[in-house]
Short mmCIF file of C-alpha atoms in Angstrom, two decimals:
data_model
loop_
_atom_site.label_atom_id
_atom_site.label_comp_id
_atom_site.label_asym_id
_atom_site.label_seq_id
_atom_site.Cartn_x
_atom_site.Cartn_y
_atom_site.Cartn_z
CA ASP A 1 11.50 -19.20 -80.39
CA SER A 2 15.15 -19.87 -79.54
CA GLY A 3 14.35 -22.38 -76.81
CA VAL A 4 15.74 -20.12 -74.08
CA THR A 5 12.91 -18.62 -72.03
CA GLN A 6 13.27 -15.44 -70.05
CA THR A 7 10.64 -13.98 -67.78
CA PRO A 8 9.37 -11.40 -67.36
CA LYS A 9 9.84 -9.63 -70.70
CA HIS A 10 9.40 -6.20 -69.15
CA LEU A 11 9.77 -4.98 -65.59
CA ILE A 12 9.28 -1.50 -64.19
CA THR A 13 10.25 -0.93 -60.60
CA ALA A 14 11.32 1.82 -58.23
CA THR A 15 14.77 2.63 -56.94
CA GLY A 16 15.74 0.67 -53.87
CA GLN A 17 13.63 -2.33 -54.80
CA ARG A 18 14.67 -5.91 -55.50
CA VAL A 19 13.76 -7.95 -58.56
CA THR A 20 14.36 -11.47 -59.81
CA LEU A 21 14.87 -12.32 -63.46
CA ARG A 22 14.38 -15.89 -64.55
CA CYS A 23 15.93 -17.92 -67.33
CA SER A 24 15.15 -21.45 -68.52
CA PRO A 25 17.89 -22.78 -70.78
CA ARG A 26 17.37 -24.71 -73.98
CA SER A 27 16.65 -28.37 -73.34
CA GLY A 28 19.87 -30.27 -72.71
CA ASP A 29 22.04 -27.18 -72.19
CA LEU A 30 23.92 -27.15 -68.91
CA SER A 31 25.49 -23.69 -69.13
CA VAL A 32 23.72 -20.42 -68.49
CA TYR A 33 25.28 -17.00 -69.03
CA TRP A 34 23.89 -13.64 -68.00
CA TYR A 35 24.58 -10.45 -69.94
CA GLN A 36 23.60 -6.83 -69.42
CA GLN A 37 23.12 -4.25 -72.13
CA SER A 38 22.86 -0.70 -70.87
CA LEU A 39 22.20 2.34 -73.03
CA ASP A 40 25.08 2.95 -75.47
CA GLN A 41 27.00 -0.06 -74.17
CA GLY A 42 27.63 -3.41 -75.74
CA LEU A 43 26.61 -6.65 -74.13
CA GLN A 44 28.51 -6.98 -70.85
CA PHE A 45 29.15 -10.39 -69.32
CA LEU A 46 27.85 -10.80 -65.79
CA ILE A 47 28.15 -14.44 -64.75
CA HIS A 48 28.30 -18.03 -66.01
CA TYR A 49 26.88 -21.16 -64.37
CA TYR A 50 27.49 -24.71 -65.45
CA ASN A 51 25.32 -27.48 -64.05
CA GLY A 52 24.63 -25.56 -60.87
CA GLU A 53 28.14 -24.27 -60.24
CA GLU A 54 29.47 -20.78 -60.81
CA ARG A 55 32.18 -20.92 -63.48
CA ALA A 56 33.10 -17.33 -64.28
CA LYS A 57 32.23 -13.89 -63.07
CA GLY A 58 32.39 -10.62 -64.94
CA ASN A 59 31.92 -7.10 -63.65
CA ILE A 60 28.85 -8.05 -61.65
CA LEU A 61 27.92 -5.64 -58.88
CA GLU A 62 27.77 -6.89 -55.30
CA ARG A 63 24.08 -5.93 -55.29
CA PHE A 64 23.52 -8.55 -57.99
CA SER A 65 23.57 -12.28 -57.41
CA ALA A 66 22.64 -15.33 -59.40
CA GLN A 67 22.16 -19.03 -59.03
CA GLN A 68 21.37 -22.08 -61.11
CA PHE A 69 18.95 -24.61 -59.71
CA PRO A 70 18.95 -28.43 -60.01
CA ASP A 71 16.43 -28.21 -62.87
CA LEU A 72 19.01 -25.94 -64.59
CA HIS A 73 16.92 -22.80 -64.65
CA SER A 74 18.74 -19.73 -63.41
CA GLU A 75 17.74 -16.61 -61.58
CA LEU A 76 19.45 -13.23 -61.49
CA ASN A 77 18.63 -11.21 -58.39
CA LEU A 78 19.11 -7.46 -58.49
CA SER A 79 18.74 -5.58 -55.22
CA SER A 80 18.88 -1.97 -54.00
CA LEU A 81 18.13 -0.98 -57.55
CA GLU A 82 19.47 2.27 -58.94
CA LEU A 83 18.46 4.22 -62.03
CA GLY A 84 21.65 3.06 -63.74
CA ASP A 85 20.56 -0.57 -63.47
CA SER A 86 17.97 0.07 -66.17
CA ALA A 87 19.05 -2.19 -69.00
CA LEU A 88 18.23 -5.17 -71.16
CA TYR A 89 19.27 -8.37 -69.41
CA PHE A 90 19.89 -11.41 -71.56
CA CYS A 91 20.58 -14.95 -70.66
CA ALA A 92 22.15 -17.43 -73.03
CA SER A 93 22.62 -21.17 -72.78
CA SER A 94 24.99 -23.63 -74.35
CA ALA A 95 25.96 -27.25 -74.35
CA ARG A 96 29.27 -28.23 -72.78
CA GLN A 97 31.39 -26.94 -75.65
CA GLY A 98 29.29 -23.88 -76.35
CA GLU A 99 32.32 -21.75 -77.06
CA ARG A 100 32.96 -23.93 -80.11
CA TYR A 101 29.34 -24.21 -81.25
CA GLY A 102 27.69 -20.95 -80.29
CA TYR A 103 25.27 -19.81 -77.65
CA THR A 104 21.50 -19.55 -77.75
CA PHE A 105 20.10 -16.32 -76.40
CA GLY A 106 16.74 -15.64 -74.85
CA SER A 107 14.69 -12.62 -75.85
CA GLY A 108 15.76 -10.63 -72.81
CA THR A 109 14.17 -8.85 -69.87
CA ARG A 110 13.93 -5.09 -70.16
CA LEU A 111 14.29 -3.60 -66.70
CA THR A 112 13.32 0.01 -66.12
CA VAL A 113 14.11 1.54 -62.73
CA VAL A 114 12.20 4.74 -62.01
CA ILE B 1 41.70 -4.46 -70.50
CA LEU B 2 40.38 -6.29 -73.51
CA ASN B 3 38.86 -4.44 -76.44
CA VAL B 4 36.85 -5.97 -79.22
CA GLU B 5 36.25 -3.32 -81.81
CA GLN B 6 33.87 -3.37 -84.71
CA SER B 7 33.72 -1.04 -87.66
CA PRO B 8 31.86 0.68 -89.02
CA GLN B 9 29.35 1.45 -86.25
CA SER B 10 26.56 1.73 -88.80
CA LEU B 11 26.10 1.18 -92.48
CA HIS B 12 23.33 2.14 -94.88
CA VAL B 13 23.27 0.35 -98.21
CA GLN B 14 20.90 -0.20 -101.09
CA GLU B 15 19.32 -3.55 -101.84
CA GLY B 16 21.71 -5.57 -103.97
CA ASP B 17 24.89 -3.93 -102.63
CA SER B 18 27.59 -6.14 -101.16
CA THR B 19 29.10 -5.05 -97.89
CA ASN B 20 31.59 -6.07 -95.26
CA PHE B 21 32.33 -5.33 -91.62
CA THR B 22 35.43 -5.71 -89.50
CA CYS B 23 35.95 -7.12 -86.02
CA SER B 24 39.31 -6.54 -84.32
CA PHE B 25 40.37 -8.47 -81.25
CA PRO B 26 43.52 -9.27 -79.24
CA SER B 27 45.74 -11.73 -81.08
CA SER B 28 47.02 -13.44 -77.94
CA ASN B 29 45.30 -16.27 -76.03
CA PHE B 30 42.74 -16.68 -78.78
CA TYR B 31 40.19 -19.45 -78.33
CA ALA B 32 37.20 -18.64 -80.51
CA LEU B 33 35.34 -15.84 -82.27
CA HIS B 34 31.58 -15.75 -82.67
CA TRP B 35 29.43 -13.69 -85.02
CA TYR B 36 25.81 -13.00 -84.05
CA ARG B 37 22.98 -11.37 -85.90
CA TRP B 38 20.60 -9.30 -83.77
CA GLU B 39 17.33 -8.05 -85.18
CA THR B 40 15.39 -5.40 -83.32
CA ALA B 41 13.09 -6.85 -80.64
CA LYS B 42 14.57 -10.33 -81.09
CA SER B 43 17.40 -12.24 -79.46
CA PRO B 44 20.94 -12.43 -80.88
CA GLU B 45 21.26 -15.42 -83.19
CA ALA B 46 24.53 -17.25 -83.80
CA LEU B 47 25.84 -16.95 -87.36
CA PHE B 48 29.33 -18.38 -87.18
CA VAL B 49 31.77 -19.80 -84.66
CA MET B 50 35.37 -19.57 -85.82
CA THR B 51 38.25 -21.25 -84.07
CA LEU B 52 41.18 -21.69 -86.46
CA ASN B 53 43.39 -19.16 -88.15
CA GLY B 54 42.37 -18.99 -91.80
CA ASP B 55 38.84 -20.26 -91.11
CA GLU B 56 36.29 -19.30 -93.71
CA LYS B 57 32.62 -19.94 -93.06
CA LYS B 58 29.62 -19.41 -95.29
CA LYS B 59 25.86 -19.43 -94.80
CA GLY B 60 23.92 -18.45 -97.89
CA ARG B 61 24.96 -14.93 -98.90
CA ILE B 62 26.88 -14.32 -95.68
CA SER B 63 30.47 -15.40 -95.15
CA ALA B 64 33.23 -14.72 -92.65
CA THR B 65 37.00 -15.02 -92.49
CA LEU B 66 39.37 -15.16 -89.53
CA ASN B 67 42.97 -14.07 -89.03
CA THR B 68 44.04 -14.86 -85.47
CA LYS B 69 47.68 -13.82 -85.98
CA GLU B 70 46.76 -10.23 -86.73
CA GLY B 71 43.53 -10.25 -84.70
CA TYR B 72 40.72 -9.55 -87.13
CA SER B 73 37.68 -11.13 -88.72
CA TYR B 74 35.63 -9.94 -91.67
CA LEU B 75 31.94 -10.55 -92.25
CA TYR B 76 30.73 -10.24 -95.84
CA ILE B 77 27.18 -9.97 -97.13
CA LYS B 78 26.73 -10.44 -100.85
CA GLY B 79 23.73 -8.83 -102.54
CA SER B 80 22.21 -7.32 -99.37
CA GLN B 81 18.47 -7.68 -98.90
CA PRO B 82 16.15 -5.64 -96.63
CA GLU B 83 15.80 -8.69 -94.37
CA ASP B 84 19.55 -8.49 -93.70
CA SER B 85 18.93 -5.29 -91.74
CA ALA B 86 20.13 -6.00 -88.20
CA THR B 87 23.01 -5.40 -85.83
CA TYR B 88 25.93 -7.75 -86.39
CA LEU B 89 27.92 -8.54 -83.27
CA CYS B 90 31.25 -10.22 -82.94
CA ALA B 91 32.36 -11.78 -79.66
CA PHE B 92 35.78 -13.00 -78.62
CA ILE B 93 36.60 -15.82 -76.23
CA TYR B 94 39.93 -15.96 -74.44
CA TYR B 95 41.56 -19.30 -73.90
CA ASN B 96 40.68 -20.80 -70.53
CA GLN B 97 38.11 -18.15 -69.60
CA GLY B 98 35.13 -20.39 -69.07
CA GLY B 99 33.43 -19.54 -72.34
CA LYS B 100 32.92 -15.89 -71.43
CA LEU B 101 31.99 -13.91 -74.56
CA ILE B 102 33.45 -10.42 -74.88
CA PHE B 103 31.32 -8.49 -77.33
CA GLY B 104 32.10 -5.64 -79.64
CA GLN B 105 29.64 -2.75 -79.93
CA GLY B 106 28.20 -4.12 -83.14
CA THR B 107 27.68 -2.86 -86.68
CA GLU B 108 24.15 -1.73 -87.43
CA LEU B 109 23.22 -2.51 -91.02
CA SER B 110 20.27 -0.93 -92.77
CA VAL B 111 19.37 -2.14 -96.26
CA LYS B 112 16.98 0.04 -98.23
CA PRO B 113 14.78 -1.48 -100.93
#
């Protein structure tokens, strides 16, 4: 157990639907990062939150949004789902200087859109 | 557009073999390079974080070197064991980019007993 908790582990939903993925960071970590891994693609950065504020955005679709709550857990909302959104979604957390000490990843949420 | 490239894509070795992989990254605006080990059905696990040109890090039989001037890092595994089978990912961080990791595609290592 890495200390980063992601729920649910698996999600199957239909096109056009909306889902919410949840991430609880490791205790004491203020940063949460979301990554997407689609078939045959490497891990793609989506968004970074630090202590409730958005810090950096990657190639995140407008249909996707995220937020970090006062208790530091984060949610990634995916709406108007398309088949191509099927992927493994990871969140990672870090302390303030995570880029110098490494990130802790959760076990991921596998989303299947049918 | 930034590219982080890893080679080879996959590697099959026998138990006891030593092996190495390469990660290539842009040599400008370097901030840090991370190596992660990712076993099937588990989460990526940090192996090394490298920040200075010439850095060498070691953890047991695994070691890594960094050359920021020419933009590459090597990961070495000495005396591979079946439990080393995993995908090894490198990730680059640009200076002043909010800690955003840019991953390579990974090297998939399979060690046969």
